[in-house]
mmCIF file of C-alpha atoms and ligand atoms in Angstrom:
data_model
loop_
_atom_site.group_PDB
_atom_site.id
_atom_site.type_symbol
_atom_site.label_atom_id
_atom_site.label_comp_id
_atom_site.label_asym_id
_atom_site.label_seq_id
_atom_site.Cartn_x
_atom_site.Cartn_y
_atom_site.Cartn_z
ATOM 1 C CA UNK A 1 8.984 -69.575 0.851
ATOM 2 C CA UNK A 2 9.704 -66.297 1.808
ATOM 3 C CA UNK A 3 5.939 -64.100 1.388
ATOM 4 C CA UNK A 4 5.700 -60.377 0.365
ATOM 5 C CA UNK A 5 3.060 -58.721 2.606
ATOM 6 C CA UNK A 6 0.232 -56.453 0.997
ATOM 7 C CA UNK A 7 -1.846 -54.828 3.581
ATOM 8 C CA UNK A 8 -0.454 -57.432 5.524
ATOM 9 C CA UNK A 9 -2.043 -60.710 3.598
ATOM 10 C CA UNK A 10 0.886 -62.659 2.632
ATOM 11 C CA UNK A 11 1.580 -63.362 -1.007
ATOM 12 C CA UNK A 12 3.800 -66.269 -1.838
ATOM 13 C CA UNK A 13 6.387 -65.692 -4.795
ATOM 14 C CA UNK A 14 4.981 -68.299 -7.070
ATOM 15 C CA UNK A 15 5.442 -68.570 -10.923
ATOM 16 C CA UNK A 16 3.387 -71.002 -12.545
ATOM 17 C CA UNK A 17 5.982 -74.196 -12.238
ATOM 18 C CA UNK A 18 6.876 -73.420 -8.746
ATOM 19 C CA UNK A 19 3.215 -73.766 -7.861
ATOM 20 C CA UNK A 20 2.420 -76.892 -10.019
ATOM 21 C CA UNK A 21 5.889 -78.495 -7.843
ATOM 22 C CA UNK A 22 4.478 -77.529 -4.501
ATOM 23 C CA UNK A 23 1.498 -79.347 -5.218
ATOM 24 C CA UNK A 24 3.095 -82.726 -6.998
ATOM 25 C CA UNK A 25 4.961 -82.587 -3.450
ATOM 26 C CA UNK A 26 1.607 -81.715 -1.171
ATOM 27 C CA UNK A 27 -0.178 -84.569 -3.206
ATOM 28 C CA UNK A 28 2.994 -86.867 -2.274
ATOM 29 C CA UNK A 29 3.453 -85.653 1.376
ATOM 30 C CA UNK A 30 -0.570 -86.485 1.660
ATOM 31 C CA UNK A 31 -0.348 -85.992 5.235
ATOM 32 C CA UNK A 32 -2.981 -83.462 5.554
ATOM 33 C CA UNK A 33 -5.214 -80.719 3.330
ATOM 34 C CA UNK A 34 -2.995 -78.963 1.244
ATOM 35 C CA UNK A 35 -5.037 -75.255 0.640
ATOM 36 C CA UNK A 36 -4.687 -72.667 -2.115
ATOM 37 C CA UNK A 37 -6.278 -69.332 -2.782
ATOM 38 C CA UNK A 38 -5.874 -67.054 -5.823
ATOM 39 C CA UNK A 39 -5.838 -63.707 -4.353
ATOM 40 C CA UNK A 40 -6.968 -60.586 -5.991
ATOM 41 C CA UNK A 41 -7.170 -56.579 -4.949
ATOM 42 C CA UNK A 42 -10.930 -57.774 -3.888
ATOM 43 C CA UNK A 43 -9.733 -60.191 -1.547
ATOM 44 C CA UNK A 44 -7.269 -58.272 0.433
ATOM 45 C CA UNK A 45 -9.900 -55.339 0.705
ATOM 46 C CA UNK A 46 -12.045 -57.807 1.843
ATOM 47 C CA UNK A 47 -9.715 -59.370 4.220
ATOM 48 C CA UNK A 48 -9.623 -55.625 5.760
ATOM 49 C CA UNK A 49 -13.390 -55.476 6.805
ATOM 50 C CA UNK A 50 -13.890 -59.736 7.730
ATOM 51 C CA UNK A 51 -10.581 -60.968 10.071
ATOM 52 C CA UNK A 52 -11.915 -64.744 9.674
ATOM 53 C CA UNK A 53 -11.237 -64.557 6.177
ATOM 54 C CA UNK A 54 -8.014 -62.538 6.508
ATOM 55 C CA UNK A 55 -6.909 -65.476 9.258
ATOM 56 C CA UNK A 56 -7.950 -68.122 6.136
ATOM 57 C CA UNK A 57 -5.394 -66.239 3.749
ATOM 58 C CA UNK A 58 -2.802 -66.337 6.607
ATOM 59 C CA UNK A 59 -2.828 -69.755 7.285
ATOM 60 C CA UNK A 60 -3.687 -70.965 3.518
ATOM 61 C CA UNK A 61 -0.467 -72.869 2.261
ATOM 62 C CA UNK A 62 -0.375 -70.962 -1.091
ATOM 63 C CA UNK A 63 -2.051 -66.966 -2.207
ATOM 64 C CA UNK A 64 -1.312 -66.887 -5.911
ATOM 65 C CA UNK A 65 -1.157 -63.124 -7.275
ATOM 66 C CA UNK A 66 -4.178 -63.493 -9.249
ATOM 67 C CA UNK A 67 -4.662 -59.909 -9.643
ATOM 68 C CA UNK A 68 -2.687 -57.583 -12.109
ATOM 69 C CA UNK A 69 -2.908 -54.868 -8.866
ATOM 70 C CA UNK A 70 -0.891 -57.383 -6.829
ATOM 71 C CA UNK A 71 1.565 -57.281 -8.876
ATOM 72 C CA UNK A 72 1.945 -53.589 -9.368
ATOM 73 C CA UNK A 73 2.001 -53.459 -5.644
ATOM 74 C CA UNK A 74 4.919 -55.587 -5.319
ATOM 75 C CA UNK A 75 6.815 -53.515 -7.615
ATOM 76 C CA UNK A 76 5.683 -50.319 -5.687
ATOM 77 C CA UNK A 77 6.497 -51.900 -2.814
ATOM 78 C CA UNK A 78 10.308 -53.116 -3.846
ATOM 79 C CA UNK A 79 9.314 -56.510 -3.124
ATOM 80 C CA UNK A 80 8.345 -57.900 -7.118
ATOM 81 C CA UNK A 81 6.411 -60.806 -6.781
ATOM 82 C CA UNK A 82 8.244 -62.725 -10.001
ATOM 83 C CA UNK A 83 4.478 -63.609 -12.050
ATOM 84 C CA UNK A 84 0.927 -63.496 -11.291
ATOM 85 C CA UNK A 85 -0.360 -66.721 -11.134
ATOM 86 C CA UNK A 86 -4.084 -67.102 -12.333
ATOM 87 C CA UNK A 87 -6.905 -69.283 -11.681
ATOM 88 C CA UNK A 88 -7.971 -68.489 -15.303
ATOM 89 C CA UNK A 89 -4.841 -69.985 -16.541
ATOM 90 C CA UNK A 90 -3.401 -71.708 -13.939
ATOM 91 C CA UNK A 91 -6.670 -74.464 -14.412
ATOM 92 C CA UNK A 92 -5.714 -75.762 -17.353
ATOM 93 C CA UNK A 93 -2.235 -75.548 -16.675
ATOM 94 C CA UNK A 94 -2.627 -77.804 -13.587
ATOM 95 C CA UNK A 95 -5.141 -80.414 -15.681
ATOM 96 C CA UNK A 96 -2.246 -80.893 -18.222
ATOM 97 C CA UNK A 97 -0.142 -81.379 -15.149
ATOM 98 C CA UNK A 98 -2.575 -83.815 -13.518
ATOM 99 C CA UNK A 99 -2.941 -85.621 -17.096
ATOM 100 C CA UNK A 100 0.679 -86.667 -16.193
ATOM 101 C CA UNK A 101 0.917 -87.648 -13.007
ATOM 102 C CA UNK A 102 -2.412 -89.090 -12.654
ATOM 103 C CA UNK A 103 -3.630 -86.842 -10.006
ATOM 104 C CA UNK A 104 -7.354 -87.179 -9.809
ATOM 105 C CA UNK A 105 -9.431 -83.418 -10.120
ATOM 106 C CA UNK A 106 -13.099 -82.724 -8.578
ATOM 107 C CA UNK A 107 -14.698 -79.830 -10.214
ATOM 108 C CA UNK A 108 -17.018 -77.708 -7.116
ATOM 109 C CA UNK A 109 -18.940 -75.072 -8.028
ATOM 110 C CA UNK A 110 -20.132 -72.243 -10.705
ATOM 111 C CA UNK A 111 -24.072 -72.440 -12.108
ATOM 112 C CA UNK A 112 -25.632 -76.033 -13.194
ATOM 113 C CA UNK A 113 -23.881 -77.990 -15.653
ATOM 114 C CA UNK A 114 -20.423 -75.045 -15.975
ATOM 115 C CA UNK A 115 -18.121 -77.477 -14.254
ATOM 116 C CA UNK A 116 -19.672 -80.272 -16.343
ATOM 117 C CA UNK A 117 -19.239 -78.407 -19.927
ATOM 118 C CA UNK A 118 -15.420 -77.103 -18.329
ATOM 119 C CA UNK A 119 -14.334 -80.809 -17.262
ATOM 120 C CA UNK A 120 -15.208 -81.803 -20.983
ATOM 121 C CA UNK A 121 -13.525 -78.788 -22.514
ATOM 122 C CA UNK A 122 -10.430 -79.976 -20.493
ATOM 123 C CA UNK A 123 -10.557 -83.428 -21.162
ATOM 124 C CA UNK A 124 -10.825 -83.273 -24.399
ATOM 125 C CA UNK A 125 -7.266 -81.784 -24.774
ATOM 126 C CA UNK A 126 -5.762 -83.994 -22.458
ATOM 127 C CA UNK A 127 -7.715 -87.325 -22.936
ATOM 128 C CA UNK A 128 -5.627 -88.948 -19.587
ATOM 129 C CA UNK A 129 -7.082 -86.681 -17.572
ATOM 130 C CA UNK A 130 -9.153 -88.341 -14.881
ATOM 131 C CA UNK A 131 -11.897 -85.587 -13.617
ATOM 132 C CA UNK A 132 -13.814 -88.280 -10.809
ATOM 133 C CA UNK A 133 -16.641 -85.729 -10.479
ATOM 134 C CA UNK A 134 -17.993 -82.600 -10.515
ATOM 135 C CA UNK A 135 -21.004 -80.440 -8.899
ATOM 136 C CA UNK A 136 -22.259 -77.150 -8.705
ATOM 137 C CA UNK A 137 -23.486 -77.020 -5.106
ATOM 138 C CA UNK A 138 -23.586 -73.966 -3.119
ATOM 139 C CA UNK A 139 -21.405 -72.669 0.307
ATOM 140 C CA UNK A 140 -24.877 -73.528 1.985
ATOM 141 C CA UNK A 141 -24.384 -74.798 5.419
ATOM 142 C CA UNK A 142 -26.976 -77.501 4.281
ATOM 143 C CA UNK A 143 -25.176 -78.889 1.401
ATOM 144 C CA UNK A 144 -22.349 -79.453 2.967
ATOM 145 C CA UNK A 145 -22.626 -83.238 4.446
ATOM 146 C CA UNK A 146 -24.219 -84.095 0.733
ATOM 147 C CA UNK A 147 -20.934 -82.516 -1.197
ATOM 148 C CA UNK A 148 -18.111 -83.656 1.850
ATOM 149 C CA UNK A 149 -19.243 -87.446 1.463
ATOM 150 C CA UNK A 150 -19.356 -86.622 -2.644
ATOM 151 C CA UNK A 151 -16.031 -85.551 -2.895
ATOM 152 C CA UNK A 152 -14.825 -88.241 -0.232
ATOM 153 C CA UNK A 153 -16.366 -90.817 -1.824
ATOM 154 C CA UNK A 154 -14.619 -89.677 -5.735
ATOM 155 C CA UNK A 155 -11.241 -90.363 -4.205
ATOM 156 C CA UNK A 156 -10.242 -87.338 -5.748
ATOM 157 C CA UNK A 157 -6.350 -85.614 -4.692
ATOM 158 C CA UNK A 158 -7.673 -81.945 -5.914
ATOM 159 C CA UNK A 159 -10.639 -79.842 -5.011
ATOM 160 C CA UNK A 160 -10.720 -76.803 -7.059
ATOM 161 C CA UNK A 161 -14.126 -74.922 -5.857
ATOM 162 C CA UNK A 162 -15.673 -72.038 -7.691
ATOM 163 C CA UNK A 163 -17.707 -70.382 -5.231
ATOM 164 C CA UNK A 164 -16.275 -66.694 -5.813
ATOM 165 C CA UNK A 165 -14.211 -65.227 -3.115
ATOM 166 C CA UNK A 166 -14.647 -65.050 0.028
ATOM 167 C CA UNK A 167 -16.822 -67.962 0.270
ATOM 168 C CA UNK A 168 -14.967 -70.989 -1.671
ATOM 169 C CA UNK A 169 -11.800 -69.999 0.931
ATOM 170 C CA UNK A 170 -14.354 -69.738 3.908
ATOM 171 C CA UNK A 171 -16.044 -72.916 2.688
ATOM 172 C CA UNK A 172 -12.433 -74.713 2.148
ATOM 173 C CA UNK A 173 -11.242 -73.790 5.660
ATOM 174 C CA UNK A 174 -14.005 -74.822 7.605
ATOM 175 C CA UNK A 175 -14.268 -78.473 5.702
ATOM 176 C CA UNK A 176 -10.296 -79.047 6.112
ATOM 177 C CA UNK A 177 -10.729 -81.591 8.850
ATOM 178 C CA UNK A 178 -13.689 -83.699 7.191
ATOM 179 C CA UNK A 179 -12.251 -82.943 3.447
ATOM 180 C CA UNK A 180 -10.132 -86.302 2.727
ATOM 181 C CA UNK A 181 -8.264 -84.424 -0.725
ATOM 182 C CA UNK A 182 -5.126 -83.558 -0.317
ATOM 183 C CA UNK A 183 -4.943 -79.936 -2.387
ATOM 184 C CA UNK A 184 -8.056 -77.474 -2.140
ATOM 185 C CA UNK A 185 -8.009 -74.580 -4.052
ATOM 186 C CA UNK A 186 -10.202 -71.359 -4.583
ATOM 187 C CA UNK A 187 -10.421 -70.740 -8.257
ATOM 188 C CA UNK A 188 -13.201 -68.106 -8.791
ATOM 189 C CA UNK A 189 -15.061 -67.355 -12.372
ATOM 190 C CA UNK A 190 -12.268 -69.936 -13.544
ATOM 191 C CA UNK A 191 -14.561 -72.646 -14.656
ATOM 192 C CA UNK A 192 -17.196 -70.617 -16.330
ATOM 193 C CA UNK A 193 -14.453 -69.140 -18.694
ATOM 194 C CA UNK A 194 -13.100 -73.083 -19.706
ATOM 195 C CA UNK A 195 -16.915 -73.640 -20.366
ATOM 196 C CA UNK A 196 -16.751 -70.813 -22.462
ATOM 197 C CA UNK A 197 -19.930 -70.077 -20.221
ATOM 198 C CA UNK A 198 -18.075 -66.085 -20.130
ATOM 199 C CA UNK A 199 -15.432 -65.068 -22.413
ATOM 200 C CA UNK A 200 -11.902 -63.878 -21.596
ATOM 201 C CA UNK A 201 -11.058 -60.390 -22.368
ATOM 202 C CA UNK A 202 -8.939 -60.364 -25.618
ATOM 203 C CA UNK A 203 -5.126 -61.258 -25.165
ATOM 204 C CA UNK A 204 -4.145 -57.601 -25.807
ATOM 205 C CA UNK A 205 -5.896 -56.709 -22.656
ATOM 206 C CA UNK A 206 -4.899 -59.647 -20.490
ATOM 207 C CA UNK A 207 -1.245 -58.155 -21.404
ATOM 208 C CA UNK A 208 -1.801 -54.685 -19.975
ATOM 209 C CA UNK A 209 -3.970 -56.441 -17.276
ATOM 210 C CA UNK A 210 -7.014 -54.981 -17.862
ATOM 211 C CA UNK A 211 -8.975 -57.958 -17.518
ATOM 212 C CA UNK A 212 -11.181 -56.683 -14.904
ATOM 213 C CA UNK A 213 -12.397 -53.820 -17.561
ATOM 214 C CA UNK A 214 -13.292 -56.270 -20.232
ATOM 215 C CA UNK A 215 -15.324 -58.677 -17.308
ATOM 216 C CA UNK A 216 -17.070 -54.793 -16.324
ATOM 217 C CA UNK A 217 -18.146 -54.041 -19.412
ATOM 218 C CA UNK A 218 -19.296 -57.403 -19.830
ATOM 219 C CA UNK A 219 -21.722 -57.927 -16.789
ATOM 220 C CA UNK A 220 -21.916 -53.914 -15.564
ATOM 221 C CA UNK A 221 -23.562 -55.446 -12.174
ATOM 222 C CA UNK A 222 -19.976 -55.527 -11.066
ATOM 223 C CA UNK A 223 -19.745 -52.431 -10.639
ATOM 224 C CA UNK A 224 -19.739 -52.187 -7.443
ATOM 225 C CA UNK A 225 -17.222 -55.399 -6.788
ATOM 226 C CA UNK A 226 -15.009 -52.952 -8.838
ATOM 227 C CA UNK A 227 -14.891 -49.592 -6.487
ATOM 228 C CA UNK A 228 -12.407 -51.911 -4.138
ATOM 229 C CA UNK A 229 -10.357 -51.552 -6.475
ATOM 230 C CA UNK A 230 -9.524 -47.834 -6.150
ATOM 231 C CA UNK A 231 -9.880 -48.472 -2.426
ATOM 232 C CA UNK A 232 -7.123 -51.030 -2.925
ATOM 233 C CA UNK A 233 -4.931 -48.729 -4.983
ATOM 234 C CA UNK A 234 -5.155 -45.952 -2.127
ATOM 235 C CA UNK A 235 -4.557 -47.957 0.456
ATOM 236 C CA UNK A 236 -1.400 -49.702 -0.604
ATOM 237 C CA UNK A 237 -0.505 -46.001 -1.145
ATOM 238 C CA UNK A 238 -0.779 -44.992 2.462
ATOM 239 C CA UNK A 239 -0.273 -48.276 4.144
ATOM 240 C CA UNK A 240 2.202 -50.407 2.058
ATOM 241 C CA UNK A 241 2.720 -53.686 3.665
ATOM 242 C CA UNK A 242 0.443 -53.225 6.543
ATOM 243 C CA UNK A 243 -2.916 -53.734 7.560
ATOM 244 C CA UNK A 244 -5.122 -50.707 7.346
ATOM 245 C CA UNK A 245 -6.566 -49.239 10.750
ATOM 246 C CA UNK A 246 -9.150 -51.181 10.380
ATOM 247 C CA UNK A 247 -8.063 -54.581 10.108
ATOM 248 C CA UNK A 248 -5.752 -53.622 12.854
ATOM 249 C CA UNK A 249 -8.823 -52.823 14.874
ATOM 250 C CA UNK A 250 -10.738 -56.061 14.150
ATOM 251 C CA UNK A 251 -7.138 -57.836 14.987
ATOM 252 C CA UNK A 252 -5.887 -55.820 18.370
ATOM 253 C CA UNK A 253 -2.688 -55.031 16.962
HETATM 254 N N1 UDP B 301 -20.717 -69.106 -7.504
HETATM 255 C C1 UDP B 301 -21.370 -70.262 -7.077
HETATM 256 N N2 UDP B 301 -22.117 -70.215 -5.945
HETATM 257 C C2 UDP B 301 -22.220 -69.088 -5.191
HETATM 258 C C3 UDP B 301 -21.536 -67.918 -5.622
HETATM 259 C C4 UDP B 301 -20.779 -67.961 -6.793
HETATM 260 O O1 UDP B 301 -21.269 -71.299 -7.721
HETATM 261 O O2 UDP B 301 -22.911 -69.100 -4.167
HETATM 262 C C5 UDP B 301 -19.861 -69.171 -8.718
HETATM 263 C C6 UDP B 301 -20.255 -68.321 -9.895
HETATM 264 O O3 UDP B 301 -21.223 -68.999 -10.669
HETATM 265 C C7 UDP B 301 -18.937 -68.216 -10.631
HETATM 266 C C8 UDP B 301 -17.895 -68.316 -9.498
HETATM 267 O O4 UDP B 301 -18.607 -68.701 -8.345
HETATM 268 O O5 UDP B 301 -18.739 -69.319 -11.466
HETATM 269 C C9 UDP B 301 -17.158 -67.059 -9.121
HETATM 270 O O6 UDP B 301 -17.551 -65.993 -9.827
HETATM 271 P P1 UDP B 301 -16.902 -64.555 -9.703
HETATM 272 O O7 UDP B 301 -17.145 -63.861 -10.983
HETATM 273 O O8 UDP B 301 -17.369 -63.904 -8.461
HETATM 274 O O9 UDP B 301 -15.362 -64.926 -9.515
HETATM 275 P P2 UDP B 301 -14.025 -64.098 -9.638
HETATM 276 O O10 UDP B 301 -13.296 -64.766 -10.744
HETATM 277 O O11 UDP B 301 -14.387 -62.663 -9.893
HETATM 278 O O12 UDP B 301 -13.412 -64.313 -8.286
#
């Protein structure tokens, strides 16, 4: 699949079935971890400043255009990605799909007892749904043995880990070898809003994608997560498809 660059982090041209078919195929293939991120403006700002985590996103099998801003910059850039592709949505979109084929789903991350209350909210709608375990954990270096052998051990095929961004990418590429799943997948505040832990903006503003105002207004501490969005905005201005100076810099190109 053919990716659209955006300060040079690559962007695959996923809709939401596309996606859901890669990973019935991944799961099939099962010959090694199979990773996903859902990429927003923060995460390619981000990606400027930290080259390990821009590397991650490079070699991750799947970035989703979470973000409404990834979008637009497609279309500035003549290269329309065809949908964004949401964790927020794109959860319970894969759960109905894994309530099919019988894929098995292990809920990481988010505050105590959020991935408990969102694998309930998710299996009641699709009762065939087989969630084989789910912890809230944290990115700590000192968890990690405890949560590897507990995902191991739940035979589960998908990982979907709510640590925020970057560290549920960082955390997924550095477990790859010991991880047995087949699929891993970054999915941010996703579980928190199944829980109904934090509500979604209203539909009208998911449409004109101003679902990061509605989560600012909400918890005003963001604030600051929010100014890289401007920064994002002006430098897809001046540097399109490329890295910024900066990331250049860090990479010796
Ligand atoms: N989180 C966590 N451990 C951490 C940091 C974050 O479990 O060390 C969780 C947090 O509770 C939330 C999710 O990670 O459920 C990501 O939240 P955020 O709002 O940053 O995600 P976004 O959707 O903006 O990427």
């Amino acid at each position: 699949m053919k990716t659209v660059s955006i300060l040079g982090v690559p962007i695959h041209p996923h809709t939401y079935d596309s996606w859901l078919d890669h990973i019935a195929t991944w799961i099939q293939a099962a010959d090694r971890l199979y990773h996903v991120c859902t990429v927003n403006p923060e995460f390619v700002i981000i990606a400027q400043s930290d080259p390990g985590f821009y590397r991650v996103l490079c070699q991750a099998d799947a970035c989703l255009a979470d973000g409404t801003g990834l979008f637009l910059a497609s279309r500035w850039l003549k290269r329309p990605l065809p949908s964004r592709v949401t964790g927020s949505d794109g959860v319970p979109k894969l759960a109905e799909r894994a309530a099919h084929e019988g894929w098995r789903l292990f809920l990481l991350g988010a505050a105590s007892g959020v991935a408990d209350q969102a694998a309930a909210k998710l299996q009641v709608v699709h009762p065939a749904l087989q969630i084989v375990g789910t912890y809230a954990g944290s990115p700590a270096d000192t968890e990690a043995e405890a949560i590897l052998a507990m995902v191991n051990a739940s035979g589960a095929d998908v990982l979907l880990v709510a640590y925020g961004a970057p560290k549920q990418d960082l955390w997924i590429a550095q477990h790859r070898d010991q991880l047995q799943v087949k699929v891993a997948m970054g999915v941010g505040g996703s579980f928190d809003f199944i829980a109904g832990v934090i509500p979604r903006a209203p539909r009208w503003m998911r449409r004109l994608g101003i679902e990061w105002l509605f989560r600012l207004l909400r918890q005003p501490s963001r604030w600051r997560r929010m100014l890289r969005l401007p920064t994002f905005v002006l430098a897809v201005l001046r540097y399109g498809e490329h890295p910024t100076p900066k990331l250049s810099k860090h990479l010796n190109i």
